[in-house]
mmCIF file of C-alpha atoms and ligand atoms in Angstrom:
data_model
loop_
_atom_site.group_PDB
_atom_site.id
_atom_site.type_symbol
_atom_site.label_atom_id
_atom_site.label_comp_id
_atom_site.label_asym_id
_atom_site.label_seq_id
_atom_site.Cartn_x
_atom_site.Cartn_y
_atom_site.Cartn_z
ATOM 1 C CA MET H 1319 62.523 121.239 71.729
ATOM 2 C CA ARG H 1320 60.535 119.749 74.535
ATOM 3 C CA VAL H 1321 59.146 121.855 77.282
ATOM 4 C CA GLN H 1322 58.467 120.351 80.670
ATOM 5 C CA GLY H 1323 55.601 121.240 83.078
ATOM 6 C CA SER H 1324 52.958 123.838 83.243
ATOM 7 C CA VAL H 1325 51.823 126.261 80.658
ATOM 8 C CA SER H 1326 50.134 128.590 83.018
ATOM 9 C CA PHE H 1327 51.635 132.006 82.436
ATOM 10 C CA SER H 1328 54.875 130.431 81.372
ATOM 11 C CA ASN H 1329 56.643 127.982 79.100
ATOM 12 C CA LEU H 1330 56.790 129.938 75.921
ATOM 13 C CA VAL H 1331 58.741 128.499 73.019
ATOM 14 C CA ALA H 1332 57.442 130.732 70.263
ATOM 15 C CA GLY H 1333 56.032 134.090 71.059
ATOM 16 C CA PHE H 1334 54.816 136.901 68.923
ATOM 17 C CA VAL H 1335 54.051 140.637 69.474
ATOM 18 C CA TYR H 1336 52.764 143.281 67.201
ATOM 19 C CA SER H 1337 55.228 146.028 66.878
ATOM 20 C CA ALA H 1338 55.118 149.232 64.970
ATOM 21 C CA ALA H 1339 58.634 150.074 66.175
ATOM 22 C CA ARG H 1340 60.809 147.864 64.106
ATOM 23 C CA ARG H 1341 61.825 148.038 60.394
ATOM 24 C CA GLN H 1342 62.301 144.978 58.301
ATOM 25 C CA ALA H 1343 65.988 145.208 57.820
ATOM 26 C CA ALA H 1344 67.049 142.111 59.775
ATOM 27 C CA ILE H 1345 64.239 139.805 58.719
ATOM 28 C CA PRO H 1346 65.368 136.683 57.012
ATOM 29 C CA ARG H 1347 63.696 136.383 53.642
ATOM 30 C CA SER H 1348 62.095 133.086 54.570
ATOM 31 C CA HIS H 1349 60.227 134.729 57.435
ATOM 32 C CA ARG H 1350 59.031 137.640 55.474
ATOM 33 C CA HIS H 1351 55.360 138.060 54.570
ATOM 34 C CA VAL H 1352 53.638 140.963 52.847
ATOM 35 C CA CYS H 1353 50.328 142.568 53.429
ATOM 36 C CA PRO H 1354 48.672 145.470 51.642
ATOM 37 C CA LEU H 1355 49.753 148.852 52.804
ATOM 38 C CA SER H 1356 46.543 150.785 52.132
ATOM 39 C CA GLN H 1357 44.726 149.935 55.344
ATOM 40 C CA SER H 1358 43.824 151.867 58.475
ATOM 41 C CA ALA H 1359 46.289 151.721 61.456
ATOM 42 C CA ALA H 1360 44.011 149.498 63.387
ATOM 43 C CA ASN H 1361 43.541 147.035 60.470
ATOM 44 C CA MET H 1362 47.286 147.070 59.971
ATOM 45 C CA ALA H 1363 47.922 146.278 63.602
ATOM 46 C CA GLU H 1364 45.542 143.285 63.336
ATOM 47 C CA GLU H 1365 46.999 142.160 60.080
ATOM 48 C CA ALA H 1366 50.519 142.390 61.609
ATOM 49 C CA LYS H 1367 49.368 140.271 64.596
ATOM 50 C CA LYS H 1368 47.855 137.737 62.208
ATOM 51 C CA LEU H 1369 51.073 137.481 60.120
ATOM 52 C CA ALA H 1370 53.233 137.038 63.246
ATOM 53 C CA ALA H 1371 50.804 134.436 64.602
ATOM 54 C CA TYR H 1372 50.672 132.521 61.361
ATOM 55 C CA ALA H 1373 54.515 132.584 61.091
ATOM 56 C CA ALA H 1374 54.847 131.186 64.569
ATOM 57 C CA VAL H 1375 52.394 128.377 63.834
ATOM 58 C CA ASP H 1376 53.862 127.582 60.395
ATOM 59 C CA ASN H 1377 57.424 127.466 61.663
ATOM 60 C CA HIS H 1378 56.953 125.592 64.959
ATOM 61 C CA VAL H 1379 54.002 123.321 64.760
ATOM 62 C CA GLN H 1380 54.352 119.873 63.213
ATOM 63 C CA ASN H 1381 52.348 116.595 63.092
ATOM 64 C CA ASN H 1382 51.810 114.656 66.268
ATOM 65 C CA GLN H 1383 52.774 117.494 68.579
ATOM 66 C CA VAL H 1384 51.256 118.568 71.870
ATOM 67 C CA VAL H 1385 50.786 122.381 71.464
ATOM 68 C CA GLY H 1386 50.438 124.812 74.335
ATOM 69 C CA VAL H 1387 47.904 127.605 73.427
ATOM 70 C CA GLY H 1388 48.366 130.966 75.169
ATOM 71 C CA SER H 1389 45.892 133.890 75.760
ATOM 72 C CA GLY H 1390 45.172 137.366 74.413
ATOM 73 C CA SER H 1391 44.240 138.919 71.144
ATOM 74 C CA THR H 1392 47.107 137.601 68.967
ATOM 75 C CA ILE H 1393 46.570 133.982 69.962
ATOM 76 C CA VAL H 1394 43.190 134.103 68.209
ATOM 77 C CA TYR H 1395 44.976 134.229 64.843
ATOM 78 C CA ALA H 1396 47.319 131.500 65.935
ATOM 79 C CA VAL H 1397 44.401 129.120 66.694
ATOM 80 C CA ASP H 1398 42.710 130.185 63.321
ATOM 81 C CA ARG H 1399 45.893 129.047 61.651
ATOM 82 C CA LEU H 1400 46.193 125.850 63.705
ATOM 83 C CA ALA H 1401 42.654 124.955 62.681
ATOM 84 C CA GLU H 1402 43.384 125.749 59.034
ATOM 85 C CA ARG H 1403 46.485 123.497 59.020
ATOM 86 C CA VAL H 1404 44.617 120.659 60.782
ATOM 87 C CA ARG H 1405 41.999 120.792 58.068
ATOM 88 C CA GLN H 1406 44.248 121.281 55.096
ATOM 89 C CA GLU H 1407 47.265 119.107 56.163
ATOM 90 C CA LYS H 1408 45.244 116.635 58.328
ATOM 91 C CA LEU H 1409 47.715 117.411 61.126
ATOM 92 C CA ASN H 1410 47.206 115.253 64.265
ATOM 93 C CA ILE H 1411 47.816 117.735 67.127
ATOM 94 C CA VAL H 1412 46.581 118.014 70.783
ATOM 95 C CA CYS H 1413 46.025 121.459 72.255
ATOM 96 C CA VAL H 1414 46.584 122.266 75.869
ATOM 97 C CA PRO H 1415 45.135 125.714 76.933
ATOM 98 C CA THR H 1416 46.585 128.210 79.385
ATOM 99 C CA SER H 1417 43.285 129.845 80.150
ATOM 100 C CA PHE H 1418 39.514 129.732 79.787
ATOM 101 C CA GLN H 1419 39.802 131.925 76.676
ATOM 102 C CA ALA H 1420 42.239 129.497 75.050
ATOM 103 C CA ARG H 1421 40.020 126.561 75.921
ATOM 104 C CA GLN H 1422 37.075 128.248 74.239
ATOM 105 C CA LEU H 1423 39.123 128.959 71.110
ATOM 106 C CA ILE H 1424 40.256 125.350 70.925
ATOM 107 C CA LEU H 1425 36.645 124.095 71.290
ATOM 108 C CA LYS H 1426 35.237 126.648 68.809
ATOM 109 C CA HIS H 1427 37.531 125.435 66.169
ATOM 110 C CA GLY H 1428 36.935 121.704 66.957
ATOM 111 C CA LEU H 1429 40.599 121.094 67.779
ATOM 112 C CA THR H 1430 41.595 118.342 70.064
ATOM 113 C CA LEU H 1431 41.467 119.639 73.668
ATOM 114 C CA SER H 1432 43.627 118.254 76.347
ATOM 115 C CA ASP H 1433 45.103 119.226 79.686
ATOM 116 C CA LEU H 1434 48.300 118.835 81.726
ATOM 117 C CA ASP H 1435 46.985 115.715 83.460
ATOM 118 C CA ARG H 1436 46.795 113.892 80.166
ATOM 119 C CA HIS H 1437 49.700 115.723 78.411
ATOM 120 C CA PRO H 1438 52.039 117.012 81.151
ATOM 121 C CA GLU H 1439 54.727 117.620 78.544
ATOM 122 C CA LEU H 1440 54.380 120.067 75.643
ATOM 123 C CA ASP H 1441 56.267 120.006 72.334
ATOM 124 C CA VAL H 1442 55.750 123.708 71.671
ATOM 125 C CA ALA H 1443 53.885 126.567 73.269
ATOM 126 C CA ILE H 1444 52.692 129.620 71.423
ATOM 127 C CA ASP H 1445 51.624 132.814 73.037
ATOM 128 C CA GLY H 1446 51.538 136.566 72.622
ATOM 129 C CA ALA H 1447 53.921 138.942 74.547
ATOM 130 C CA ASP H 1448 53.765 142.529 75.671
ATOM 131 C CA GLU H 1449 57.367 143.485 75.531
ATOM 132 C CA VAL H 1450 60.518 141.637 74.435
ATOM 133 C CA ASP H 1451 64.000 142.786 75.332
ATOM 134 C CA ALA H 1452 67.374 142.110 73.586
ATOM 135 C CA ASP H 1453 67.840 138.864 75.571
ATOM 136 C CA LEU H 1454 64.468 137.592 74.653
ATOM 137 C CA THR H 1455 63.159 138.133 78.183
ATOM 138 C CA LEU H 1456 59.463 138.890 77.956
ATOM 139 C CA ILE H 1457 56.743 140.743 79.794
ATOM 140 C CA LYS H 1458 53.477 138.881 79.386
ATOM 141 C CA GLY H 1459 50.119 140.128 80.000
ATOM 142 C CA GLY H 1460 50.862 145.605 75.053
ATOM 143 C CA GLY H 1461 52.903 144.733 72.093
ATOM 144 C CA LYS H 1462 56.282 146.390 71.713
ATOM 145 C CA ASN H 1463 59.850 145.299 71.371
ATOM 146 C CA SER H 1464 62.600 147.077 73.273
ATOM 147 C CA LYS H 1465 66.311 146.875 74.104
ATOM 148 C CA ALA H 1466 65.353 146.748 77.828
ATOM 149 C CA LEU H 1467 62.179 145.913 79.580
ATOM 150 C CA GLY H 1468 60.103 148.854 80.542
ATOM 151 C CA GLN H 1469 61.248 151.110 77.765
ATOM 152 C CA GLN H 1470 57.961 150.742 75.964
ATOM 153 C CA TRP H 1471 55.639 148.727 78.125
ATOM 154 C CA LYS H 1472 54.603 151.059 81.060
ATOM 155 C CA LYS H 1473 51.956 148.977 82.742
ATOM 156 C CA GLY H 1474 54.426 146.965 84.707
ATOM 157 C CA ILE H 1475 55.053 143.254 85.226
ATOM 158 C CA PRO H 1476 52.032 141.201 86.227
ATOM 159 C CA ILE H 1477 52.309 139.081 89.278
ATOM 160 C CA GLU H 1478 49.578 136.618 90.121
ATOM 161 C CA VAL H 1479 49.013 136.278 93.915
ATOM 162 C CA ILE H 1480 46.646 134.487 96.162
ATOM 163 C CA PRO H 1481 44.113 137.100 97.361
ATOM 164 C CA MET H 1482 44.876 136.957 101.090
ATOM 165 C CA ALA H 1483 48.580 137.776 100.365
ATOM 166 C CA TYR H 1484 48.326 140.641 98.004
ATOM 167 C CA VAL H 1485 49.174 143.414 100.633
ATOM 168 C CA PRO H 1486 52.378 141.748 102.106
ATOM 169 C CA VAL H 1487 53.551 140.655 98.638
ATOM 170 C CA SER H 1488 53.054 144.125 97.234
ATOM 171 C CA ARG H 1489 55.008 145.709 100.115
ATOM 172 C CA MET H 1490 57.712 143.171 99.970
ATOM 173 C CA ILE H 1491 58.288 143.656 96.233
ATOM 174 C CA ALA H 1492 58.432 147.419 96.659
ATOM 175 C CA ARG H 1493 60.759 147.160 99.562
ATOM 176 C CA ARG H 1494 63.162 144.725 97.946
ATOM 177 C CA PHE H 1495 63.168 145.756 94.289
ATOM 178 C CA GLY H 1496 61.840 149.358 94.281
ATOM 179 C CA GLY H 1497 58.844 150.787 92.364
ATOM 180 C CA GLU H 1498 55.385 149.962 93.257
ATOM 181 C CA ALA H 1499 53.119 146.915 92.902
ATOM 182 C CA ASN H 1500 49.527 147.799 92.626
ATOM 183 C CA LEU H 1501 46.389 145.620 92.680
ATOM 184 C CA ARG H 1502 44.915 145.466 89.161
ATOM 185 C CA MET H 1503 41.301 146.643 89.271
ATOM 186 C CA ALA H 1504 38.517 145.354 87.003
ATOM 187 C CA VAL H 1505 36.920 147.657 84.361
ATOM 188 C CA SER H 1506 33.504 145.977 83.952
ATOM 189 C CA LYS H 1507 32.959 145.096 87.667
ATOM 190 C CA ALA H 1508 33.678 146.718 90.944
ATOM 191 C CA GLY H 1509 36.778 145.321 92.752
ATOM 192 C CA PRO H 1510 39.883 143.563 91.524
ATOM 193 C CA VAL H 1511 40.473 141.501 88.407
ATOM 194 C CA VAL H 1512 40.183 137.833 89.377
ATOM 195 C CA THR H 1513 42.151 135.401 87.322
ATOM 196 C CA ASP H 1514 40.927 132.021 85.928
ATOM 197 C CA ASN H 1515 42.428 130.463 89.037
ATOM 198 C CA SER H 1516 40.581 132.811 91.402
ATOM 199 C CA ASN H 1517 43.677 134.844 92.143
ATOM 200 C CA PHE H 1518 44.509 138.532 92.101
ATOM 201 C CA ILE H 1519 47.107 140.360 89.929
ATOM 202 C CA LEU H 1520 49.633 142.927 91.098
ATOM 203 C CA ASP H 1521 51.129 145.131 88.302
ATOM 204 C CA TRP H 1522 54.678 145.878 89.429
ATOM 205 C CA LYS H 1523 55.954 149.196 87.998
ATOM 206 C CA PHE H 1524 59.688 148.806 88.340
ATOM 207 C CA GLU H 1525 62.056 151.770 88.352
ATOM 208 C CA HIS H 1526 65.018 150.462 86.430
ATOM 209 C CA ALA H 1527 66.371 147.459 84.607
ATOM 210 C CA GLN H 1528 67.407 144.541 86.886
ATOM 211 C CA ASN H 1529 68.891 141.100 86.676
ATOM 212 C CA TRP H 1530 65.584 139.653 85.635
ATOM 213 C CA LYS H 1531 66.513 136.083 86.236
ATOM 214 C CA GLU H 1532 67.445 136.788 89.829
ATOM 215 C CA VAL H 1533 64.437 139.070 90.449
ATOM 216 C CA ASN H 1534 62.018 136.558 88.915
ATOM 217 C CA THR H 1535 63.374 133.707 91.130
ATOM 218 C CA SER H 1536 63.220 136.003 94.247
ATOM 219 C CA ILE H 1537 59.667 137.112 93.512
ATOM 220 C CA LYS H 1538 58.516 133.574 92.986
ATOM 221 C CA MET H 1539 59.930 132.618 96.379
ATOM 222 C CA ILE H 1540 57.705 135.123 98.190
ATOM 223 C CA PRO H 1541 54.873 133.234 99.910
ATOM 224 C CA GLY H 1542 51.666 133.892 98.156
ATOM 225 C CA VAL H 1543 53.038 134.543 94.672
ATOM 226 C CA VAL H 1544 51.689 132.044 92.190
ATOM 227 C CA GLU H 1545 53.409 133.151 89.036
ATOM 228 C CA THR H 1546 54.886 136.165 87.319
ATOM 229 C CA GLY H 1547 54.517 137.542 83.864
ATOM 230 C CA LEU H 1548 58.326 137.604 83.433
ATOM 231 C CA PHE H 1549 59.585 135.026 80.936
ATOM 232 C CA VAL H 1550 63.345 134.662 81.450
ATOM 233 C CA GLY H 1551 65.224 132.171 79.201
ATOM 234 C CA MET H 1552 62.039 130.584 78.112
ATOM 235 C CA ALA H 1553 61.254 131.878 74.650
ATOM 236 C CA GLU H 1554 63.000 130.157 71.789
ATOM 237 C CA ARG H 1555 61.928 132.724 69.203
ATOM 238 C CA ALA H 1556 59.764 135.900 69.013
ATOM 239 C CA TYR H 1557 57.858 136.963 65.931
ATOM 240 C CA PHE H 1558 57.073 140.718 65.457
ATOM 241 C CA GLY H 1559 54.320 141.679 63.044
ATOM 242 C CA MET H 1560 55.470 144.974 61.531
ATOM 243 C CA GLU H 1561 53.569 147.918 60.273
ATOM 244 C CA ASP H 1562 54.933 147.365 56.721
ATOM 245 C CA GLY H 1563 53.340 143.946 56.627
ATOM 246 C CA SER H 1564 56.462 142.016 57.310
ATOM 247 C CA VAL H 1565 57.294 139.627 60.161
ATOM 248 C CA GLN H 1566 60.541 140.048 62.015
ATOM 249 C CA VAL H 1567 62.054 137.239 63.920
ATOM 250 C CA GLN H 1568 64.219 137.476 67.091
ATOM 251 C CA ASP H 1569 66.251 134.701 68.542
ATOM 252 C CA PRO H 1570 68.017 134.735 71.940
ATOM 253 C CA PRO H 1571 71.542 136.204 71.875
ATOM 254 C CA VAL H 1572 74.373 133.871 71.314
ATOM 255 C CA ASN H 1573 76.621 133.914 74.440
HETATM 256 O O1 5RP F 2314 50.157 137.477 78.357
HETATM 257 C C1 5RP F 2314 49.112 137.476 77.738
HETATM 258 C C2 5RP F 2314 47.975 136.966 78.421
HETATM 259 O O2 5RP F 2314 48.288 136.652 79.760
HETATM 260 C C3 5RP F 2314 49.018 137.889 76.344
HETATM 261 O O3 5RP F 2314 49.515 136.919 75.579
HETATM 262 C C4 5RP F 2314 49.784 139.212 76.169
HETATM 263 O O4 5RP F 2314 49.272 140.138 77.053
HETATM 264 C C5 5RP F 2314 49.687 139.660 74.697
HETATM 265 O O5 5RP F 2314 48.330 139.928 74.414
HETATM 266 P P1 5RP F 2314 47.857 140.484 72.977
HETATM 267 O O6 5RP F 2314 48.100 139.287 72.033
HETATM 268 O O7 5RP F 2314 46.409 140.750 73.229
HETATM 269 O O8 5RP F 2314 48.717 141.674 72.650
#
C-alpha cells in the first residue's frame, strides 16, 4: 500500500499499542510471539511494546521502502528493529520522521534520514497509538484497545492549533460537539506544551461516541486547527502487545 502526503500526526499504516486488556484468543499463530512471564508489570509492559513494535516492522517493512517513523515510547523499539534489520538483512530503506524525537532516533541508529521534500510519498508508516476502536479508528498522542473510543483513554483527543486561535477553537469544539477542549499545560516548564511546529495542543474530552469521520473533517475545517489526533480509516493494521507476551493483530472490519 502506498500512502500519500504528510506524516505529521497522521498517515498510519501499521500501528501498535500496548494493551493489558486483551487475551490472545484471536491471534493468528503467525503473529504470536512469546516472552517470559516472570517479570515485573513495568517490564512486561515494555516487553509487550517491544514485541508489538517488532511485529509491525517485521510484517510491514521491506527492502527499498520509504518508511514513516512516528513518535512516543513504543516507536523506540520499532526503530531498534529497523536498525537491526538494516544491519542483518542489508535492507535499503529511507526513514522520514514525524517529529524531532523520531529524527533523533533515526540519526542515533545511523539510518538513512529523509524528509517529505525528498520523499513526499511513503510506502509504510509505523507509529504508536493510545486507543483503538472496533473500526480501527485511533486516538494518537495511553495504550489501550476498546470497542469505542473514550472507553479506556480518558485524556481526550489531541488537537493541534496555532497559538492565536486556541480560545475560539476550544469554544467552537465544545459548542458544536460537546465536552470540553482544554489547553495542554507543560509539566517541566510554566505555560502550555508547545509542539515541534511551535503550536499548542487542545485535549478534547468528548462526552459520547460520535461519527468520527464527520467530526474529524469538521474539526479540521475550523480555522486555526492544524491537525487532530484522530486517525479515521488510516490504519491498515494494529498490533497489541499483550501482558502474556503475545502480540494480537487487529485489521479494519470488512464492510
Ligand atoms: O501519538 C503519539 C505521539 O504523538 C504516540 O505514538 C502515542 O501517544 C503512543 O505513545 P506511546 O508509544 O508512548 O504509548
